[in-house]
Short mmCIF file of C-alpha atoms in Angstrom, two decimals:
data_model
loop_
_atom_site.label_atom_id
_atom_site.label_comp_id
_atom_site.label_asym_id
_atom_site.label_seq_id
_atom_site.Cartn_x
_atom_site.Cartn_y
_atom_site.Cartn_z
CA MET A 13 142.13 52.56 119.32
CA LYS A 14 142.85 50.25 116.46
CA ASN A 15 139.32 48.97 116.52
CA ILE A 16 137.88 52.49 116.09
CA LYS A 17 140.17 53.09 113.15
CA ASN A 18 139.03 49.88 111.48
CA PHE A 19 135.38 50.83 112.12
CA ILE A 20 135.93 54.27 110.59
CA SER A 21 137.46 52.80 107.58
CA LYS A 22 134.85 50.31 106.97
CA LYS A 23 132.00 52.64 107.84
CA PRO A 24 133.10 56.26 107.07
CA ILE A 25 129.72 57.47 105.91
CA LEU A 26 127.99 56.11 109.16
CA CYS A 27 130.68 57.66 111.16
CA SER A 28 130.46 61.03 109.49
CA PHE A 29 126.70 61.17 110.24
CA LEU A 30 127.35 59.91 113.92
CA ALA A 31 129.84 62.78 114.38
CA ALA A 32 127.33 65.32 113.04
CA GLU A 33 124.71 64.09 115.39
CA THR A 34 127.20 64.08 118.36
CA ALA A 35 128.08 67.62 117.66
CA GLY A 36 124.51 68.58 117.46
CA ALA A 37 123.88 66.92 120.86
CA VAL A 38 126.84 68.38 122.51
CA ILE A 39 126.76 71.97 121.39
CA PRO A 40 123.38 72.71 123.12
CA LEU A 41 124.52 70.98 126.40
CA LEU A 42 127.71 73.24 126.58
CA TYR A 43 125.38 76.36 125.84
CA ILE A 44 122.88 75.24 128.69
CA PHE A 45 125.74 74.45 131.17
CA SER A 46 127.47 77.78 130.50
CA ALA A 47 124.20 79.53 130.85
CA MET A 48 123.50 77.86 134.13
CA LEU A 49 127.17 78.85 135.52
CA LYS A 50 126.58 82.38 134.36
CA SER A 51 123.34 82.78 136.25
CA HIS A 52 124.83 81.21 139.53
CA PRO A 53 128.49 81.86 139.31
CA ASP A 54 129.19 81.76 143.05
CA SER A 55 126.98 78.91 143.93
CA TYR A 56 128.27 75.38 144.15
CA ILE A 57 125.03 73.79 145.37
CA TYR A 58 121.78 73.76 143.39
CA SER A 59 118.35 72.93 144.69
CA ALA A 60 116.66 69.90 143.35
CA SER A 61 114.15 71.96 141.34
CA SER A 62 116.95 73.76 139.47
CA VAL A 63 118.73 70.55 138.78
CA TYR A 64 115.66 68.99 137.54
CA TYR A 65 114.80 71.86 135.06
CA SER A 66 118.43 71.89 134.00
CA ILE A 67 118.26 68.26 133.23
CA ALA A 68 115.09 68.61 131.25
CA GLY A 69 116.33 71.57 129.37
CA GLY A 70 119.57 69.60 128.55
CA LEU A 71 117.56 66.56 127.30
CA GLN A 72 115.30 68.90 125.07
CA GLY A 73 118.53 70.58 123.81
CA VAL A 74 119.99 67.27 122.91
CA TRP A 75 116.85 66.09 121.21
CA SER A 76 116.56 69.44 119.28
CA GLY A 77 120.20 69.42 118.30
CA MET A 78 120.17 65.91 116.94
CA ILE A 79 117.02 66.61 114.89
CA ILE A 80 118.09 70.17 113.69
CA LEU A 81 121.59 70.90 114.21
CA GLY A 82 123.12 67.48 113.41
CA PRO A 83 121.56 66.77 109.98
CA PHE A 84 120.94 70.29 108.74
CA ILE A 85 123.99 72.12 110.09
CA PHE A 86 126.90 69.95 111.08
CA TYR A 87 126.52 67.18 108.50
CA PRO A 88 126.76 69.60 105.68
CA LEU A 89 129.78 71.09 107.14
CA ILE A 90 131.48 67.74 107.65
CA LEU A 91 130.70 66.79 103.88
CA THR A 92 132.27 70.11 102.83
CA LEU A 93 135.33 69.43 104.92
CA ILE A 94 135.62 65.89 103.55
CA ASN A 95 135.19 67.20 99.92
CA PHE A 96 137.78 69.92 100.66
CA VAL A 97 140.51 67.55 102.20
CA SER A 98 140.06 65.02 99.45
CA VAL A 99 141.01 67.51 96.74
CA PHE A 100 144.49 67.60 98.04
CA ILE A 101 145.02 64.11 99.27
CA LEU A 102 144.85 61.24 96.77
CA PRO A 103 143.56 57.98 98.34
CA ARG A 104 145.63 54.94 97.28
CA GLU A 105 143.01 52.48 98.32
CA ILE A 106 140.26 51.52 96.02
CA THR A 107 137.90 51.17 98.76
CA TRP A 108 138.55 54.72 99.92
CA LYS A 109 138.02 55.87 96.47
CA LYS A 110 134.58 54.24 96.42
CA HIS A 111 133.70 55.84 99.75
CA LEU A 112 134.74 59.17 98.59
CA LYS A 113 132.40 58.82 95.48
CA LYS A 114 129.44 57.95 97.73
CA PHE A 115 130.28 60.98 99.72
CA GLU A 116 129.93 63.01 96.49
CA TYR A 117 126.57 61.65 95.65
CA ILE A 118 125.38 62.29 99.17
CA THR A 119 126.62 65.91 99.09
CA LEU A 120 124.92 66.58 95.66
CA SER A 121 121.57 64.75 96.72
CA LEU A 122 121.38 66.34 100.22
CA GLY A 123 122.58 69.80 98.73
CA ALA A 124 119.72 69.84 96.07
CA ILE A 125 117.19 68.79 98.77
CA TYR A 126 118.31 71.47 101.41
CA THR A 127 118.77 74.22 98.89
CA SER A 128 115.32 73.47 97.45
CA ILE A 129 113.99 73.86 101.08
CA ILE A 130 115.73 77.04 101.68
CA ILE A 131 114.52 78.48 98.40
CA SER A 132 110.98 77.47 98.94
CA GLY A 133 111.08 79.58 102.23
CA SER A 134 113.01 82.30 100.80
CA GLN A 135 110.26 84.86 101.55
CA ILE A 136 110.65 84.29 105.24
CA LEU A 137 114.47 84.70 104.77
CA GLY A 138 113.96 88.00 103.11
CA VAL A 139 114.38 87.15 99.41
CA ALA A 140 111.37 87.58 97.01
CA MET A 141 112.46 84.92 94.51
CA HIS A 142 109.47 85.74 92.21
CA ALA A 143 110.09 89.63 92.15
CA GLU A 144 112.02 90.98 89.28
CA TRP A 145 114.11 94.14 89.69
CA HIS A 146 111.42 96.44 88.69
CA GLU A 147 108.72 95.00 90.91
CA VAL A 148 107.90 96.40 94.47
CA VAL A 149 109.00 94.20 97.27
CA TYR A 150 107.99 94.54 100.99
CA ASN A 151 109.82 95.46 104.26
CA SER A 152 113.38 94.30 103.99
CA GLN A 153 113.03 91.89 101.21
CA ARG A 154 115.37 91.83 98.50
CA HIS A 155 114.64 90.95 94.88
CA GLN A 156 115.41 87.60 93.04
CA PRO A 157 119.35 87.03 92.51
CA MET A 158 118.86 85.61 89.20
CA TRP A 159 116.59 86.80 86.53
CA THR A 160 113.92 84.33 85.82
CA ASP A 161 113.76 84.87 82.12
CA ALA A 162 117.25 83.66 81.65
CA GLY A 163 116.77 80.85 83.95
CA ASN A 164 116.63 78.25 81.31
CA THR A 165 120.08 79.22 80.26
CA VAL A 166 121.62 78.79 83.62
CA MET A 167 119.81 75.62 84.37
CA LEU A 168 120.99 74.03 81.19
CA LEU A 169 124.66 74.98 81.93
CA TRP A 170 124.16 73.39 85.38
CA VAL A 171 122.63 70.25 83.98
CA ALA A 172 125.56 70.15 81.51
CA GLY A 173 128.08 70.25 84.26
CA ILE A 174 126.33 67.41 86.26
CA ALA A 175 125.94 65.44 82.86
CA GLY A 176 129.85 65.69 82.38
CA TYR A 177 130.41 64.89 86.11
CA LEU A 178 128.35 61.69 85.85
CA VAL A 179 129.72 60.71 82.69
CA LEU A 180 133.37 61.03 83.99
CA SER A 181 132.46 59.52 87.46
CA LEU A 182 130.51 56.40 86.47
CA SER A 183 132.37 55.26 83.14
CA LYS A 184 135.45 53.20 83.22
CA LEU A 185 138.38 55.39 82.23
CA GLU A 186 140.16 52.75 80.23
CA LYS A 187 136.99 52.46 77.96
CA MET A 188 136.62 56.04 77.46
CA PRO A 189 138.30 58.12 74.54
CA PRO A 190 140.36 60.99 75.58
CA LEU A 191 138.26 63.40 73.67
CA MET A 192 135.25 62.31 75.50
CA ILE A 193 137.02 62.85 78.86
CA VAL A 194 138.15 66.32 77.76
CA LEU A 195 134.47 66.93 76.55
CA SER A 196 133.12 66.03 79.94
CA ILE A 197 135.67 68.19 81.82
CA SER A 198 134.45 70.97 79.60
CA SER A 199 130.89 70.40 80.48
CA MET A 200 132.07 70.41 84.25
CA TYR A 201 133.70 73.68 83.51
CA LEU A 202 130.44 75.35 82.14
CA GLY A 203 128.46 74.09 85.29
CA CYS A 204 131.10 75.36 87.64
CA SER A 205 131.24 78.78 85.88
CA GLN A 206 127.65 79.07 86.91
CA CYS A 207 128.34 78.07 90.56
CA VAL A 208 131.07 80.75 90.77
CA MET A 209 128.81 83.44 89.40
CA TRP A 210 126.04 82.29 91.90
CA CYS A 211 128.56 82.75 94.85
CA ILE A 212 129.80 86.03 93.65
CA GLN A 213 126.19 87.24 93.17
CA ILE A 214 124.80 86.39 96.67
CA PHE A 215 127.86 86.05 99.07
CA ASP A 216 128.11 88.45 101.87
CA PHE A 217 130.48 88.14 104.89
CA GLY A 218 127.75 89.45 107.29
CA ASP A 219 125.00 87.41 106.08
CA PHE A 220 124.62 83.68 107.36
CA ILE A 221 121.99 82.95 104.78
CA SER A 222 124.57 83.57 102.13
CA TYR A 223 126.97 81.04 103.47
CA VAL A 224 124.20 78.49 103.42
CA LEU A 225 123.12 79.17 99.76
CA CYS A 226 126.70 79.06 98.61
CA LEU A 227 127.48 75.74 100.26
CA LEU A 228 126.27 73.66 97.61
CA PRO A 229 127.87 75.49 94.57
CA PHE A 230 131.04 75.65 96.60
CA ASN A 231 130.96 71.66 97.02
CA CYS A 232 130.14 71.36 93.41
CA ILE A 233 133.29 73.13 92.63
CA LEU A 234 135.24 70.99 95.00
CA ILE A 235 133.80 67.74 93.55
CA ALA A 236 134.77 68.86 89.95
CA MET A 237 138.28 69.75 91.04
CA LYS A 238 138.76 66.40 92.90
CA THR A 239 137.06 64.47 89.95
CA ILE A 240 139.57 66.07 87.35
CA ARG A 241 142.50 65.30 89.65
CA TYR A 242 141.56 61.83 90.38
CA LYS A 243 140.92 60.90 86.70
CA ILE A 244 144.29 62.50 85.63
CA ALA A 245 146.21 60.31 88.24
CA GLU A 246 144.15 57.32 87.21
CA TRP A 247 144.88 57.78 83.61
CA ASN A 248 148.61 58.05 84.18
CA LEU A 249 148.51 54.62 85.87
CA LEU A 250 146.57 53.00 83.04
CA LYS A 251 148.12 54.27 80.07
CA GLU A 252 151.69 53.71 78.78
CA GLN A 253 152.67 56.78 76.66
CA ASP A 254 155.15 54.72 74.62
CA ASN A 255 152.48 52.50 73.01
CA ILE A 256 150.77 55.35 71.18
CA GLN A 257 149.92 54.71 67.63
CA VAL A 258 151.15 57.53 65.25
CA THR A 259 149.15 58.44 62.03
CA ASP A 260 150.63 59.79 58.94
CA LYS A 261 148.77 63.14 59.59
CA LYS A 262 150.97 65.36 61.37
CA ILE A 263 148.15 67.36 62.98
CA LEU A 264 146.20 64.31 63.95
CA SER A 265 149.17 62.80 65.45
CA TYR A 266 149.98 65.85 67.46
CA LEU A 267 146.33 66.07 68.75
CA ASN A 268 146.49 62.54 69.75
CA ARG A 269 149.75 62.61 71.43
CA TYR A 270 148.34 65.86 73.26
CA LEU A 271 145.21 64.35 74.40
CA GLN A 272 147.18 61.22 75.62
CA ASN A 273 148.98 63.35 78.04
CA ALA A 274 146.58 63.59 80.98
CA ALA A 275 148.27 66.74 82.18
CA CYS A 276 146.88 68.60 79.18
CA TRP A 277 143.35 67.80 79.87
CA PRO A 278 142.50 70.71 81.91
CA VAL A 279 143.82 73.31 79.39
CA ALA A 280 142.24 71.36 76.28
CA ALA A 281 139.04 71.22 78.19
CA LEU A 282 139.13 75.10 78.72
CA LEU A 283 139.71 75.57 74.96
CA LEU A 284 136.88 73.04 74.15
CA ALA A 285 134.53 74.83 76.51
CA LEU A 286 134.25 77.87 74.35
CA PRO A 287 132.71 75.89 71.11
CA LEU A 288 130.64 73.69 73.58
CA LEU A 289 129.16 76.89 75.13
CA GLY A 290 128.53 78.13 71.44
CA VAL A 291 126.60 75.09 70.59
CA ILE A 292 124.50 75.07 73.74
CA LEU A 293 123.67 78.83 73.16
CA CYS A 294 122.58 78.13 69.60
CA VAL A 295 120.27 75.27 70.84
CA LEU A 296 118.93 77.69 73.41
CA ALA A 297 118.25 80.28 70.75
CA LEU A 298 116.00 77.85 68.84
CA PHE A 299 113.79 77.92 72.02
CA GLY A 300 113.69 81.66 72.28
CA GLN A 301 116.55 82.25 74.55
CA ARG A 302 118.91 85.02 73.77
CA PRO A 303 122.66 84.48 73.64
CA ASP A 304 123.43 87.20 76.29
CA ASP A 305 121.07 85.72 78.79
CA ILE A 306 124.17 84.02 80.24
CA ILE A 307 125.32 87.56 81.41
CA LYS A 308 121.83 89.05 81.86
CA ALA A 309 120.82 86.26 84.25
CA TRP A 310 122.89 87.87 86.87
CA THR A 311 122.87 91.72 85.82
CA GLU A 312 119.16 92.12 85.12
CA THR A 313 118.55 92.03 88.87
CA ALA A 314 118.72 94.40 91.94
CA ASP A 315 120.04 94.53 95.33
CA TRP A 316 122.85 92.10 94.66
CA ARG A 317 126.72 92.25 93.93
CA LEU A 318 126.40 91.90 90.06
CA SER A 319 123.14 93.79 89.78
CA GLU A 320 122.94 96.66 87.25
CA HIS A 321 119.51 98.07 88.36
CA VAL A 322 118.23 99.87 91.34
CA GLY A 323 114.85 98.54 92.31
CA PRO A 324 112.02 100.75 93.44
CA PRO A 325 111.75 101.68 97.28
CA ASN A 326 110.45 98.81 99.33
CA ALA A 327 106.95 99.10 100.45
CA GLU A 328 105.66 98.13 103.88
CA ALA A 329 103.54 95.12 104.09
CA SER A 330 102.97 94.87 108.03
CA GLU A 331 102.41 91.25 109.18
CA HIS A 332 100.13 92.62 111.75
CA TYR A 333 97.48 93.90 109.43
CA LEU A 334 95.48 91.48 107.35
CA CYS A 335 94.34 94.20 104.96
CA THR A 336 97.75 95.34 104.24
CA VAL A 337 98.93 91.77 103.56
CA ALA A 338 96.02 91.07 101.50
CA ALA A 339 97.11 94.08 99.33
CA GLY A 340 100.34 92.18 98.41
CA GLY A 341 98.34 89.58 96.41
CA HIS A 342 98.09 89.24 92.65
CA ALA A 343 97.22 92.44 90.96
CA LYS A 344 94.22 91.03 89.08
CA ILE A 345 92.72 89.87 92.30
CA VAL A 346 93.32 92.45 94.98
CA LYS A 347 93.29 95.31 92.60
CA PRO A 348 95.93 97.81 94.06
CA LEU A 349 95.13 101.46 93.50
CA ARG A 350 98.33 103.46 94.36
CA MET A 351 101.12 103.58 96.85
CA GLY A 352 100.22 105.16 100.11
CA GLU A 353 102.13 106.04 103.23
CA ARG A 354 101.83 104.74 106.91
CA ARG A 355 104.10 105.70 109.72
CA GLY A 356 106.50 107.01 107.26
CA HIS A 357 106.73 103.87 105.12
CA ARG A 358 105.28 103.22 101.54
CA VAL A 359 102.41 100.83 101.52
CA VAL A 360 100.52 99.31 98.53
CA VAL A 361 96.89 100.43 98.87
CA ASN A 362 93.70 98.99 97.41
CA ARG A 363 90.10 99.93 98.08
CA GLN A 364 89.63 97.13 100.55
CA LEU A 365 92.29 98.40 102.64
CA CYS A 366 91.18 101.93 102.55
CA ILE A 367 87.67 100.86 103.37
CA ALA A 368 88.81 98.99 106.49
CA ASN A 369 90.87 101.91 107.70
CA ALA A 370 88.15 104.42 107.13
CA PHE A 371 85.95 102.04 109.21
CA GLU A 372 88.31 101.98 112.06
CA GLN A 373 88.55 105.64 112.19
CA ILE A 374 84.57 106.00 112.31
CA ILE A 375 84.56 103.50 115.24
CA GLU A 376 87.46 105.21 117.10
CA GLU A 377 85.54 108.58 116.61
CA LYS A 378 82.05 107.35 117.79
CA THR A 379 82.77 104.65 120.25
CA PRO A 380 86.51 104.71 121.62
CA ARG A 381 85.85 102.06 124.23
CA PHE A 382 84.39 99.64 121.61
CA HIS A 383 87.24 100.54 119.29
CA HIS A 384 89.73 99.80 122.03
CA PHE A 385 87.95 96.18 122.54
CA ILE A 386 88.02 95.46 118.76
CA ARG A 387 91.62 96.52 118.41
CA LYS A 388 92.61 94.29 121.32
CA VAL A 389 90.89 91.23 119.99
CA TYR A 390 92.30 91.94 116.56
CA ASP A 391 95.83 92.28 117.75
CA THR A 392 95.45 89.07 119.87
CA TYR A 393 94.08 86.77 117.05
CA GLY A 394 94.97 88.62 113.91
CA PHE A 395 98.69 88.85 114.39
CA PRO A 396 99.28 85.07 114.59
CA LEU A 397 96.99 84.34 111.58
CA SER A 398 98.83 87.16 109.47
CA ARG A 399 102.16 85.45 109.97
CA LEU A 400 100.93 82.47 108.04
CA ILE A 401 100.48 84.66 105.08
CA ARG A 402 103.82 84.47 103.09
CA THR A 403 102.67 83.97 99.55
CA LYS A 404 100.68 85.84 96.81
CA LEU A 405 98.03 83.11 96.90
CA ALA A 406 97.57 83.29 100.73
CA ALA A 407 97.16 87.03 100.25
CA ASP A 408 94.47 86.42 97.42
CA ILE A 409 92.46 83.83 99.84
CA VAL A 410 92.53 86.42 102.55
CA TYR A 411 91.22 89.19 100.22
CA VAL A 412 88.29 87.01 99.17
CA LEU A 413 87.45 86.01 102.62
CA MET A 414 87.42 89.63 103.76
CA LYS A 415 85.01 90.72 100.99
CA PRO A 416 81.83 90.33 103.25
CA LEU A 417 83.36 92.40 106.02
CA GLU A 418 84.43 94.80 103.53
CA TRP A 419 80.73 95.22 102.44
CA VAL A 420 79.69 95.65 106.18
CA PHE A 421 82.50 98.07 106.74
CA LEU A 422 81.32 100.13 103.64
CA ALA A 423 77.67 100.15 104.76
CA VAL A 424 78.76 101.53 108.18
CA ILE A 425 80.82 104.24 106.60
CA TYR A 426 77.75 105.27 104.25
CA LEU A 427 75.48 105.35 107.23
CA CYS A 428 77.90 107.45 109.52
CA ASP A 429 79.75 109.87 107.12
CA VAL A 430 78.45 112.78 105.14
CA LYS A 431 81.06 112.31 102.42
CA PRO A 432 81.96 108.61 102.77
CA GLU A 433 84.05 108.58 99.61
CA ASN A 434 86.06 111.35 100.51
CA ARG A 435 87.06 109.55 103.75
CA ILE A 436 87.87 106.45 101.76
CA ALA A 437 90.09 108.38 99.35
CA VAL A 438 92.36 110.14 101.72
CA GLN A 439 93.37 106.95 103.61
CA TYR A 440 97.04 106.40 103.62
CA LEU A 441 97.85 109.68 101.83
CA PRO A 442 100.59 111.86 103.20
CA ILE A 443 99.28 114.43 105.67
CA LYS A 444 100.59 117.13 103.40
CA ASN A 445 98.43 115.85 100.58
CA ARG A 446 95.27 115.48 102.31
CA ILE A 447 92.72 118.10 101.86
#
C-alpha cells in the first residue's frame, strides 16, 4: 500500500490518466455483464457460443471504452475533480504544487482542443454556430449562442484572462510588484466574467451537451480561484509586513500598505477591473467594436437563456432528400425562392428542388412501378450520402453536381406536361394555396 502511495505521489499525472482508462474499460464490461444477466436471469450455465460472444463483446467494449470513454469523458471529469479539490486544499510540498500547476496546463490545453472539436461538429449536435438570430435554421437546430459580430470583444477578454493567469503562474512572486499582481488578478476576473456568461447562456439541466460545453469555462474559474488563493498564501510566507518602507505621501503610503496586504488583493483587483475593462473597450473601439458589444454578444441571439430575440420558425431540411439539403447552401449558389411546406413542416425551396419534385410526380403518374424502383434505389443510396452533407459548402457541391440531372428532369417535364411551369410553381405550396 505504501508503494502505491509513493508511486501516486511521484507520478500523479500518469496515475490520473490510468484511472480514466481503467474507468473507461470497466464501465462497458459492467454494462455487458448486467445485460447478459438480464437476458438469462434464471440460467447459470451458458453455452460455449454465448460465452464466446460475451467475451468478444466484452473485449470490444473494453477497447472502445479505453479509446473513447477514458480520454474524452472520464479524464476531463478527473481533471475537474482535481481542480475543484485543490481550490480548498493548500498543498504544503513544493513538488505537489508543481504537479497541480501541470494539471492546470493539461486542463487548459485539452479543454481547448476538445471544445474546438465539439464546436466544429456543432451542427451534428444541433447548434448552428454560423446562424445569427434572424436567420432560418433547420429541423431542431438552435442559433449561435454568442453573436459573432461581438466575438472579438469576448475573445479579447478571454485572452486577457489567460494572459493574467500566465503572468501570475509563471512569474516568481518575490520579483513581482504588488500592483502587477493585482493587475493580473483583474485580467483573470475579466476572463472569468465571460466564462460565467457562457455558462449562464448555454447551461441546461436536461441537456448533456451543455454540461460538456460548460466544463472548460468551469475549470477556468476553478483555476483562477486556486491561483489567487495560492499566491496570497505564498505572499504571506515571503513578506514581512513590518519591513514596509513608508513614504512622506500619505495616500501613497496608504496604498503601499494596502497592496502589501495580500488579503486585500481580491477586492483591489475587482476595483481595478473596471478601469482595465474601460481601456480594453477603448482599444476595441478603435478597431470598429462598440462598447456595448460585451452585452450584445449574449443578448443578440435567439434560443438561449440570455437571448432577447425570437428567431424565425425552423425550416425542415430532411437528411433523406438531397435536393432539400442542397437548398440549404449559400444563397448566391442555390438561389432559394421562397419558403414551402412539406408534411406540415416549413422547407426552403429553390427551383432545383421544385423541378426534382415535379419530375417525381410525373414518373409516379405515368409509370408507378418504375417510380417505385427509382424510389427504392434512391432511399437505399441517397440516404447514407445525404448524412454526409453537414455544411453549406457540401450543400453547394451537391447542388452543382445535380445540375445535369436537373436539366434532364426539366426536359422530361416539358415533354410530358401541358403546363410545365405551372406544375413546377405549385411544388411545396400548402394545399389550400394551390390552384
